[in-house]
Amino acid sequence: MKTSHQLLDAVVNRRRPVEPGMCREFWDRLGDRQVDAAEAAALLAALSARMPDPAAVATLVESLLERRPRHGHRFPGAVNVVGTGGGPSTANISTAAAFVAAAAGVPVVKTGSRASSGGVGSINLLDRLGVSLTRSYERTGEHLARFGIAFAGYFVYPVELTRLARTVLPLDMRTIGRWVNTIGPFLADVPVSAQLTGVSDVAHLPALRRLADGRRIWLCTNDLGADELVSVAVNTVHGDSTFTVDPRELGIDGGSLDDLRGPSDDAEVVTHFLDLLAGRASSTAVATVCLNAAALAVAGGHQPNLTSGLRAAFSAVADGAARALAERVMSRG
């Protein structure tokens, strides 16, 4: 049987556009186990080494999204917070912000991934907390109704991603699959009203803005390259419009990037995370968590502006609601 490598050729050599037909042909072959490890690894490595142009990225993503079955579920008013990964290592700001926002009355359905290059990703952290990922939309809805927060499992992602990971074994997706992490926030089928996505590499913005088009997704960048809003630098948010978030104007500036890092001792990750939710960690880290929680509240339409969102977030930390919520979710797995 003659094997077509049109998609690989288009991505590697970039002499012709990535077209829907070549993408569909590749995914079909992948599903039929007609893609070998060398071809899959070469494609992933090429995508990860240099982001294709926005049109190519959109075509690739659309070719995956069109294969997913319809499910009909909706979580009105719910929000998601997830980063593209990369950038400086920090404590798990997005997961902490999810708990703080939920404790402040904002429904959250969070997606995430394991760490792509060391550190503790959101799923690594949830494992340590003993918090289970949901396995269906029904179960996600139940968690959301019960706790105000749910952590969606791998079922929200295209099955082709799992097939790719299995095909390239024993190579690690963390080594050659960086591209998957970058576009992951746009592949998860999470029917929420809004999403906050931190982007560590501004060079990816044109492609990611095209993927976000038509959806209420705030793409957040800063000069530090952190994939979240930070209270130690001016941030830029790209959504329906582009605006800056200056911590000085919100009264939460001060500190440095070092204040946002997690503990050096791996055994202290859970304790540090719970202390962060209780306001007992670095004041800079707490402010950054609350800033992201406030942005979730505003993006989801639950607060009119960041100032009021920050008040609600700081209150959820100060009165113990954020940590109490985490402990409730932890106790029930």
CSV table of C-alpha atoms in Angstrom, one decimal:
chain,number,residue,atom,x,y,z
A,1,MET,CA,0.0,0.0,0.0
A,2,LYS,CA,1.4,3.4,-1.0
A,3,THR,CA,1.5,5.8,1.9
A,4,SER,CA,0.9,9.5,1.5
A,5,HIS,CA,3.1,11.9,3.4
A,6,GLN,CA,1.5,15.1,2.1
A,7,LEU,CA,0.9,16.6,5.5
A,8,LEU,CA,4.4,15.9,6.7
A,9,ASP,CA,5.9,17.4,3.5
A,10,ALA,CA,3.7,20.6,3.9
A,11,VAL,CA,4.6,21.0,7.6
A,12,VAL,CA,8.3,20.3,7.2
A,13,ASN,CA,9.2,21.9,3.9
A,14,ARG,CA,6.5,24.7,4.0
A,15,ARG,CA,6.4,25.0,0.2
A,16,ARG,CA,2.7,24.4,-0.1
A,17,PRO,CA,-0.3,25.2,2.2
A,18,VAL,CA,-1.6,22.7,4.8
A,19,GLU,CA,-5.0,21.6,3.3
A,20,PRO,CA,-8.0,19.9,5.0
A,21,GLY,CA,-7.7,16.9,2.8
A,22,MET,CA,-4.2,16.1,3.7
A,23,CYS,CA,-5.0,16.5,7.4
A,24,ARG,CA,-8.0,14.2,7.1
A,25,GLU,CA,-5.9,11.6,5.3
A,26,PHE,CA,-3.3,11.7,8.0
A,27,TRP,CA,-5.8,11.3,10.9
A,28,ASP,CA,-7.6,8.4,9.0
A,29,ARG,CA,-4.3,6.6,8.6
A,30,LEU,CA,-3.4,7.3,12.2
A,31,GLY,CA,-6.7,5.7,13.3
A,32,ASP,CA,-6.0,2.7,11.0
A,33,ARG,CA,-2.5,2.3,12.5
A,34,GLN,CA,-0.9,3.1,9.2
A,35,VAL,CA,1.2,5.9,10.5
A,36,ASP,CA,4.6,4.7,11.9
A,37,ALA,CA,6.6,6.2,14.7
A,38,ALA,CA,9.1,7.9,12.4
A,39,GLU,CA,6.4,9.8,10.5
A,40,ALA,CA,4.5,10.8,13.6
A,41,ALA,CA,7.6,11.9,15.4
A,42,ALA,CA,8.8,13.9,12.4
A,43,LEU,CA,5.5,15.7,12.2
A,44,LEU,CA,5.3,16.6,15.9
A,45,ALA,CA,9.0,17.7,15.9
A,46,ALA,CA,8.4,20.0,12.9
A,47,LEU,CA,5.3,21.5,14.4
A,48,SER,CA,7.0,22.0,17.8
A,49,ALA,CA,10.3,23.4,16.3
A,50,ARG,CA,8.5,26.3,14.6
A,51,MET,CA,4.8,27.2,14.8
A,52,PRO,CA,3.2,27.0,11.3
A,53,ASP,CA,1.5,30.1,9.9
A,54,PRO,CA,-2.0,30.9,11.4
A,55,ALA,CA,-3.9,29.4,8.4
A,56,ALA,CA,-2.0,26.1,8.7
A,57,VAL,CA,-2.6,25.9,12.4
A,58,ALA,CA,-6.3,26.7,12.0
A,59,THR,CA,-6.6,24.0,9.3
A,60,LEU,CA,-4.9,21.4,11.5
A,61,VAL,CA,-7.1,22.2,14.5
A,62,GLU,CA,-10.3,22.3,12.5
A,63,SER,CA,-9.5,18.9,11.0
A,64,LEU,CA,-9.4,17.5,14.5
A,65,LEU,CA,-12.4,19.3,15.8
A,66,GLU,CA,-14.6,18.2,13.0
A,67,ARG,CA,-14.0,14.5,14.0
A,68,ARG,CA,-15.4,14.8,17.4
A,69,PRO,CA,-18.9,13.5,18.2
A,70,ARG,CA,-21.6,15.9,19.2
A,71,HIS,CA,-22.6,15.9,22.8
A,72,GLY,CA,-25.1,18.7,23.4
A,73,HIS,CA,-23.8,19.7,26.9
A,74,ARG,CA,-23.5,23.3,28.0
A,75,PHE,CA,-22.2,24.9,31.2
A,76,PRO,CA,-23.6,28.4,31.0
A,77,GLY,CA,-21.7,31.0,33.0
A,78,ALA,CA,-18.8,28.6,33.6
A,79,VAL,CA,-15.2,29.6,32.8
A,80,ASN,CA,-11.9,27.8,32.2
A,81,VAL,CA,-8.4,28.9,33.0
A,82,VAL,CA,-5.5,27.2,31.2
A,83,GLY,CA,-2.1,28.1,29.9
A,84,THR,CA,0.0,27.1,26.9
A,85,GLY,CA,2.9,26.1,29.1
A,86,GLY,CA,6.5,27.2,28.8
A,87,GLY,CA,8.0,30.3,30.2
A,88,PRO,CA,9.4,30.7,33.7
A,89,SER,CA,8.5,28.0,36.3
A,90,THR,CA,5.9,29.3,38.8
A,91,ALA,CA,3.6,27.7,41.4
A,92,ASN,CA,0.4,26.4,39.9
A,93,ILE,CA,-1.3,29.7,39.6
A,94,SER,CA,-4.1,28.7,37.2
A,95,THR,CA,-5.3,25.9,39.5
A,96,ALA,CA,-5.2,28.1,42.5
A,97,ALA,CA,-7.1,30.8,40.6
A,98,ALA,CA,-9.7,28.2,39.7
A,99,PHE,CA,-10.4,27.4,43.3
A,100,VAL,CA,-10.4,31.0,44.4
A,101,ALA,CA,-12.8,32.0,41.6
A,102,ALA,CA,-15.1,29.1,42.4
A,103,ALA,CA,-15.1,30.0,46.1
A,104,ALA,CA,-16.1,33.5,45.1
A,105,GLY,CA,-19.1,32.2,43.2
A,106,VAL,CA,-17.7,31.8,39.7
A,107,PRO,CA,-18.5,28.3,38.2
A,108,VAL,CA,-15.2,26.8,36.9
A,109,VAL,CA,-14.6,23.8,34.6
A,110,LYS,CA,-10.8,23.6,34.3
A,111,THR,CA,-8.7,21.7,31.8
A,112,GLY,CA,-5.0,21.3,32.0
A,113,SER,CA,-2.1,19.0,31.4
A,114,ARG,CA,0.9,17.4,33.0
A,115,ALA,CA,4.1,19.4,33.2
A,116,SER,CA,5.8,19.5,29.7
A,117,SER,CA,9.3,20.1,31.0
A,118,GLY,CA,9.8,19.6,34.7
A,119,GLY,CA,7.8,21.3,37.5
A,120,VAL,CA,4.2,20.4,38.4
A,121,GLY,CA,1.5,20.8,35.9
A,122,SER,CA,-2.2,21.1,36.9
A,123,ILE,CA,-2.8,17.4,36.5
A,124,ASN,CA,0.3,16.5,38.4
A,125,LEU,CA,-0.9,18.7,41.2
A,126,LEU,CA,-4.4,17.3,41.2
A,127,ASP,CA,-2.9,13.8,41.4
A,128,ARG,CA,-1.1,14.8,44.6
A,129,LEU,CA,-4.2,16.5,46.0
A,130,GLY,CA,-6.1,13.3,45.4
A,131,VAL,CA,-8.6,15.1,43.1
A,132,SER,CA,-9.9,12.9,40.3
A,133,LEU,CA,-10.5,14.2,36.8
A,134,THR,CA,-14.0,13.7,35.4
A,135,ARG,CA,-14.6,11.1,32.7
A,136,SER,CA,-17.8,12.4,31.1
A,137,TYR,CA,-19.8,15.6,30.6
A,138,GLU,CA,-22.5,14.2,32.9
A,139,ARG,CA,-20.0,13.7,35.7
A,140,THR,CA,-18.5,17.1,35.0
A,141,GLY,CA,-21.9,18.7,35.4
A,142,GLU,CA,-22.4,16.8,38.6
A,143,HIS,CA,-19.2,18.1,40.1
A,144,LEU,CA,-19.9,21.6,38.9
A,145,ALA,CA,-23.4,21.5,40.6
A,146,ARG,CA,-22.0,20.1,43.8
A,147,PHE,CA,-18.8,22.1,44.3
A,148,GLY,CA,-18.9,24.9,41.8
A,149,ILE,CA,-15.8,23.6,40.2
A,150,ALA,CA,-14.9,20.5,38.1
A,151,PHE,CA,-11.6,19.3,36.5
A,152,ALA,CA,-12.3,17.8,33.1
A,153,GLY,CA,-10.4,14.7,32.1
A,154,TYR,CA,-8.9,13.6,28.9
A,155,PHE,CA,-12.2,12.8,27.3
A,156,VAL,CA,-12.5,16.5,26.3
A,157,TYR,CA,-9.5,16.2,23.9
A,158,PRO,CA,-9.5,14.6,20.5
A,159,VAL,CA,-8.6,10.9,20.7
A,160,GLU,CA,-6.0,11.5,18.0
A,161,LEU,CA,-3.7,13.1,20.5
A,162,THR,CA,-3.6,9.9,22.5
A,163,ARG,CA,-3.0,7.9,19.4
A,164,LEU,CA,-0.1,10.2,18.5
A,165,ALA,CA,1.4,9.8,21.9
A,166,ARG,CA,1.2,6.0,21.7
A,167,THR,CA,2.6,5.9,18.1
A,168,VAL,CA,5.8,7.8,19.0
A,169,LEU,CA,6.6,5.6,22.0
A,170,PRO,CA,9.3,5.2,23.4
A,171,LEU,CA,9.8,8.9,22.5
A,172,ASP,CA,8.2,11.2,25.1
A,173,MET,CA,5.6,13.8,24.0
A,174,ARG,CA,7.3,16.2,26.4
A,175,THR,CA,10.3,16.0,24.1
A,176,ILE,CA,8.7,16.3,20.7
A,177,GLY,CA,5.1,17.3,21.3
A,178,ARG,CA,5.5,20.9,22.6
A,179,TRP,CA,3.1,22.1,19.9
A,180,VAL,CA,0.3,19.9,21.3
A,181,ASN,CA,0.6,21.7,24.7
A,182,THR,CA,0.6,25.1,23.0
A,183,ILE,CA,-2.7,24.5,21.1
A,184,GLY,CA,-4.2,22.2,23.8
A,185,PRO,CA,-6.3,25.0,25.3
A,186,PHE,CA,-8.1,25.3,21.9
A,187,LEU,CA,-8.6,21.6,21.4
A,188,ALA,CA,-10.4,20.8,24.6
A,189,ASP,CA,-14.2,20.6,24.0
A,190,VAL,CA,-15.3,22.4,27.2
A,191,PRO,CA,-18.7,24.1,26.7
A,192,VAL,CA,-18.0,27.0,29.0
A,193,SER,CA,-18.9,30.7,28.5
A,194,ALA,CA,-15.4,32.1,28.6
A,195,GLN,CA,-11.7,31.1,28.9
A,196,LEU,CA,-8.6,32.7,30.2
A,197,THR,CA,-5.5,31.4,28.5
A,198,GLY,CA,-2.0,32.5,29.4
A,199,VAL,CA,0.4,32.6,26.4
A,200,SER,CA,4.1,32.3,27.2
A,201,ASP,CA,5.5,33.0,23.7
A,202,VAL,CA,4.1,36.1,22.0
A,203,ALA,CA,5.3,34.7,18.7
A,204,HIS,CA,2.4,32.3,18.8
A,205,LEU,CA,-0.2,35.0,19.3
A,206,PRO,CA,-1.2,35.4,15.6
A,207,ALA,CA,-2.0,31.7,15.3
A,208,LEU,CA,-3.7,31.5,18.7
A,209,ARG,CA,-5.8,34.6,18.1
A,210,ARG,CA,-7.1,33.0,14.9
A,211,LEU,CA,-8.0,29.9,16.9
A,212,ALA,CA,-9.8,32.1,19.5
A,213,ASP,CA,-11.8,34.0,16.9
A,214,GLY,CA,-15.5,33.9,17.6
A,215,ARG,CA,-15.1,32.6,21.1
A,216,ARG,CA,-14.8,34.5,24.4
A,217,ILE,CA,-11.2,33.7,25.1
A,218,TRP,CA,-8.8,36.1,26.7
A,219,LEU,CA,-5.2,35.5,25.7
A,220,CYS,CA,-2.8,37.0,28.3
A,221,THR,CA,0.8,37.9,27.7
A,222,ASN,CA,3.5,39.8,29.6
A,223,ASP,CA,7.2,40.6,29.1
A,224,LEU,CA,8.2,37.9,31.7
A,225,GLY,CA,6.9,35.2,29.4
A,226,ALA,CA,4.7,33.8,32.1
A,227,ASP,CA,1.6,31.9,30.9
A,228,GLU,CA,-0.7,33.6,33.3
A,229,LEU,CA,-1.5,37.2,34.4
A,230,VAL,CA,1.0,38.3,36.9
A,231,SER,CA,1.0,41.0,39.6
A,232,VAL,CA,4.7,41.8,39.0
A,233,ALA,CA,4.5,43.1,35.4
A,234,VAL,CA,2.1,44.9,33.0
A,235,ASN,CA,0.0,42.3,31.2
A,236,THR,CA,-1.7,42.6,27.8
A,237,VAL,CA,-5.0,40.8,27.2
A,238,HIS,CA,-6.1,40.0,23.7
A,239,GLY,CA,-9.8,39.3,23.3
A,240,ASP,CA,-12.6,41.1,21.5
A,241,SER,CA,-10.4,44.1,22.1
A,242,THR,CA,-6.9,44.5,23.4
A,243,PHE,CA,-6.2,46.1,26.8
A,244,THR,CA,-3.5,46.2,29.4
A,245,VAL,CA,-3.8,45.1,33.0
A,246,ASP,CA,-1.4,47.2,35.1
A,247,PRO,CA,-1.0,45.9,38.7
A,248,ARG,CA,0.0,49.4,39.8
A,249,GLU,CA,-3.4,50.7,38.8
A,250,LEU,CA,-5.1,47.9,40.8
A,251,GLY,CA,-2.9,48.4,43.9
A,252,ILE,CA,-1.3,45.0,43.9
A,253,ASP,CA,2.1,45.7,42.5
A,254,GLY,CA,5.3,44.7,44.2
A,255,GLY,CA,7.6,41.7,44.5
A,256,SER,CA,9.3,39.8,41.7
A,257,LEU,CA,9.0,36.7,39.6
A,258,ASP,CA,10.9,34.8,42.3
A,259,ASP,CA,8.0,35.3,44.6
A,260,LEU,CA,5.8,33.3,42.2
A,261,ARG,CA,7.9,30.2,42.1
A,262,GLY,CA,6.8,27.0,43.8
A,263,PRO,CA,8.7,25.3,46.6
A,264,SER,CA,12.2,23.9,45.8
A,265,ASP,CA,11.3,20.7,47.8
A,266,ASP,CA,9.0,18.6,45.8
A,267,ALA,CA,7.5,17.1,49.0
A,268,GLU,CA,6.1,20.6,49.9
A,269,VAL,CA,4.1,21.2,46.8
A,270,VAL,CA,0.7,20.3,48.3
A,271,THR,CA,1.3,22.2,51.5
A,272,HIS,CA,2.5,25.3,49.6
A,273,PHE,CA,-0.6,25.1,47.3
A,274,LEU,CA,-3.0,25.0,50.3
A,275,ASP,CA,-1.1,27.8,52.0
A,276,LEU,CA,-1.5,29.8,48.8
A,277,LEU,CA,-5.2,29.3,48.9
A,278,ALA,CA,-5.3,30.4,52.5
A,279,GLY,CA,-3.2,33.5,51.9
A,280,ARG,CA,-0.3,32.2,53.9
A,281,ALA,CA,2.2,32.1,51.0
A,282,SER,CA,4.0,35.0,49.4
A,283,SER,CA,1.7,38.1,49.2
A,284,THR,CA,2.9,38.5,45.6
A,285,ALA,CA,1.8,35.0,44.7
A,286,VAL,CA,-1.5,35.5,46.5
A,287,ALA,CA,-2.1,38.7,44.6
A,288,THR,CA,-1.3,37.0,41.3
A,289,VAL,CA,-3.7,34.2,42.0
A,290,CYS,CA,-6.4,36.7,42.9
A,291,LEU,CA,-5.7,38.7,39.8
A,292,ASN,CA,-6.3,35.6,37.6
A,293,ALA,CA,-9.4,34.7,39.6
A,294,ALA,CA,-10.7,38.3,39.1
A,295,ALA,CA,-10.1,38.0,35.4
A,296,LEU,CA,-12.1,34.8,35.3
A,297,ALA,CA,-15.0,36.5,37.0
A,298,VAL,CA,-15.0,39.5,34.6
A,299,ALA,CA,-14.5,37.3,31.5
A,300,GLY,CA,-17.4,35.1,32.6
A,301,GLY,CA,-19.7,38.1,33.3
A,302,HIS,CA,-19.8,37.6,37.0
A,303,GLN,CA,-18.1,40.9,38.0
A,304,PRO,CA,-18.2,44.2,36.2
A,305,ASN,CA,-14.5,45.0,36.4
A,306,LEU,CA,-11.2,43.7,37.8
A,307,THR,CA,-11.3,46.0,40.9
A,308,SER,CA,-14.6,44.4,42.1
A,309,GLY,CA,-13.3,41.0,41.0
A,310,LEU,CA,-10.2,41.4,43.1
A,311,ARG,CA,-12.2,42.3,46.1
A,312,ALA,CA,-14.2,39.1,45.8
A,313,ALA,CA,-11.1,37.0,45.2
A,314,PHE,CA,-9.2,38.4,48.2
A,315,SER,CA,-12.3,37.9,50.3
A,316,ALA,CA,-12.5,34.2,49.3
A,317,VAL,CA,-8.9,33.8,50.4
A,318,ALA,CA,-9.1,35.8,53.6
A,319,ASP,CA,-12.3,34.1,54.9
A,320,GLY,CA,-11.0,30.6,54.2
A,321,ALA,CA,-13.5,29.8,51.5
A,322,ALA,CA,-10.9,29.0,48.9
A,323,ARG,CA,-9.0,26.5,51.0
A,324,ALA,CA,-12.2,25.0,52.4
A,325,LEU,CA,-13.4,24.4,48.9
A,326,ALA,CA,-10.2,22.6,48.0
A,327,GLU,CA,-10.4,20.5,51.1
A,328,ARG,CA,-14.0,19.5,50.3
A,329,VAL,CA,-13.1,18.5,46.7
A,330,MET,CA,-10.0,16.6,48.0
A,331,SER,CA,-12.0,14.7,50.6
A,332,ARG,CA,-14.3,13.3,47.9
A,333,GLY,CA,-11.6,12.6,45.4
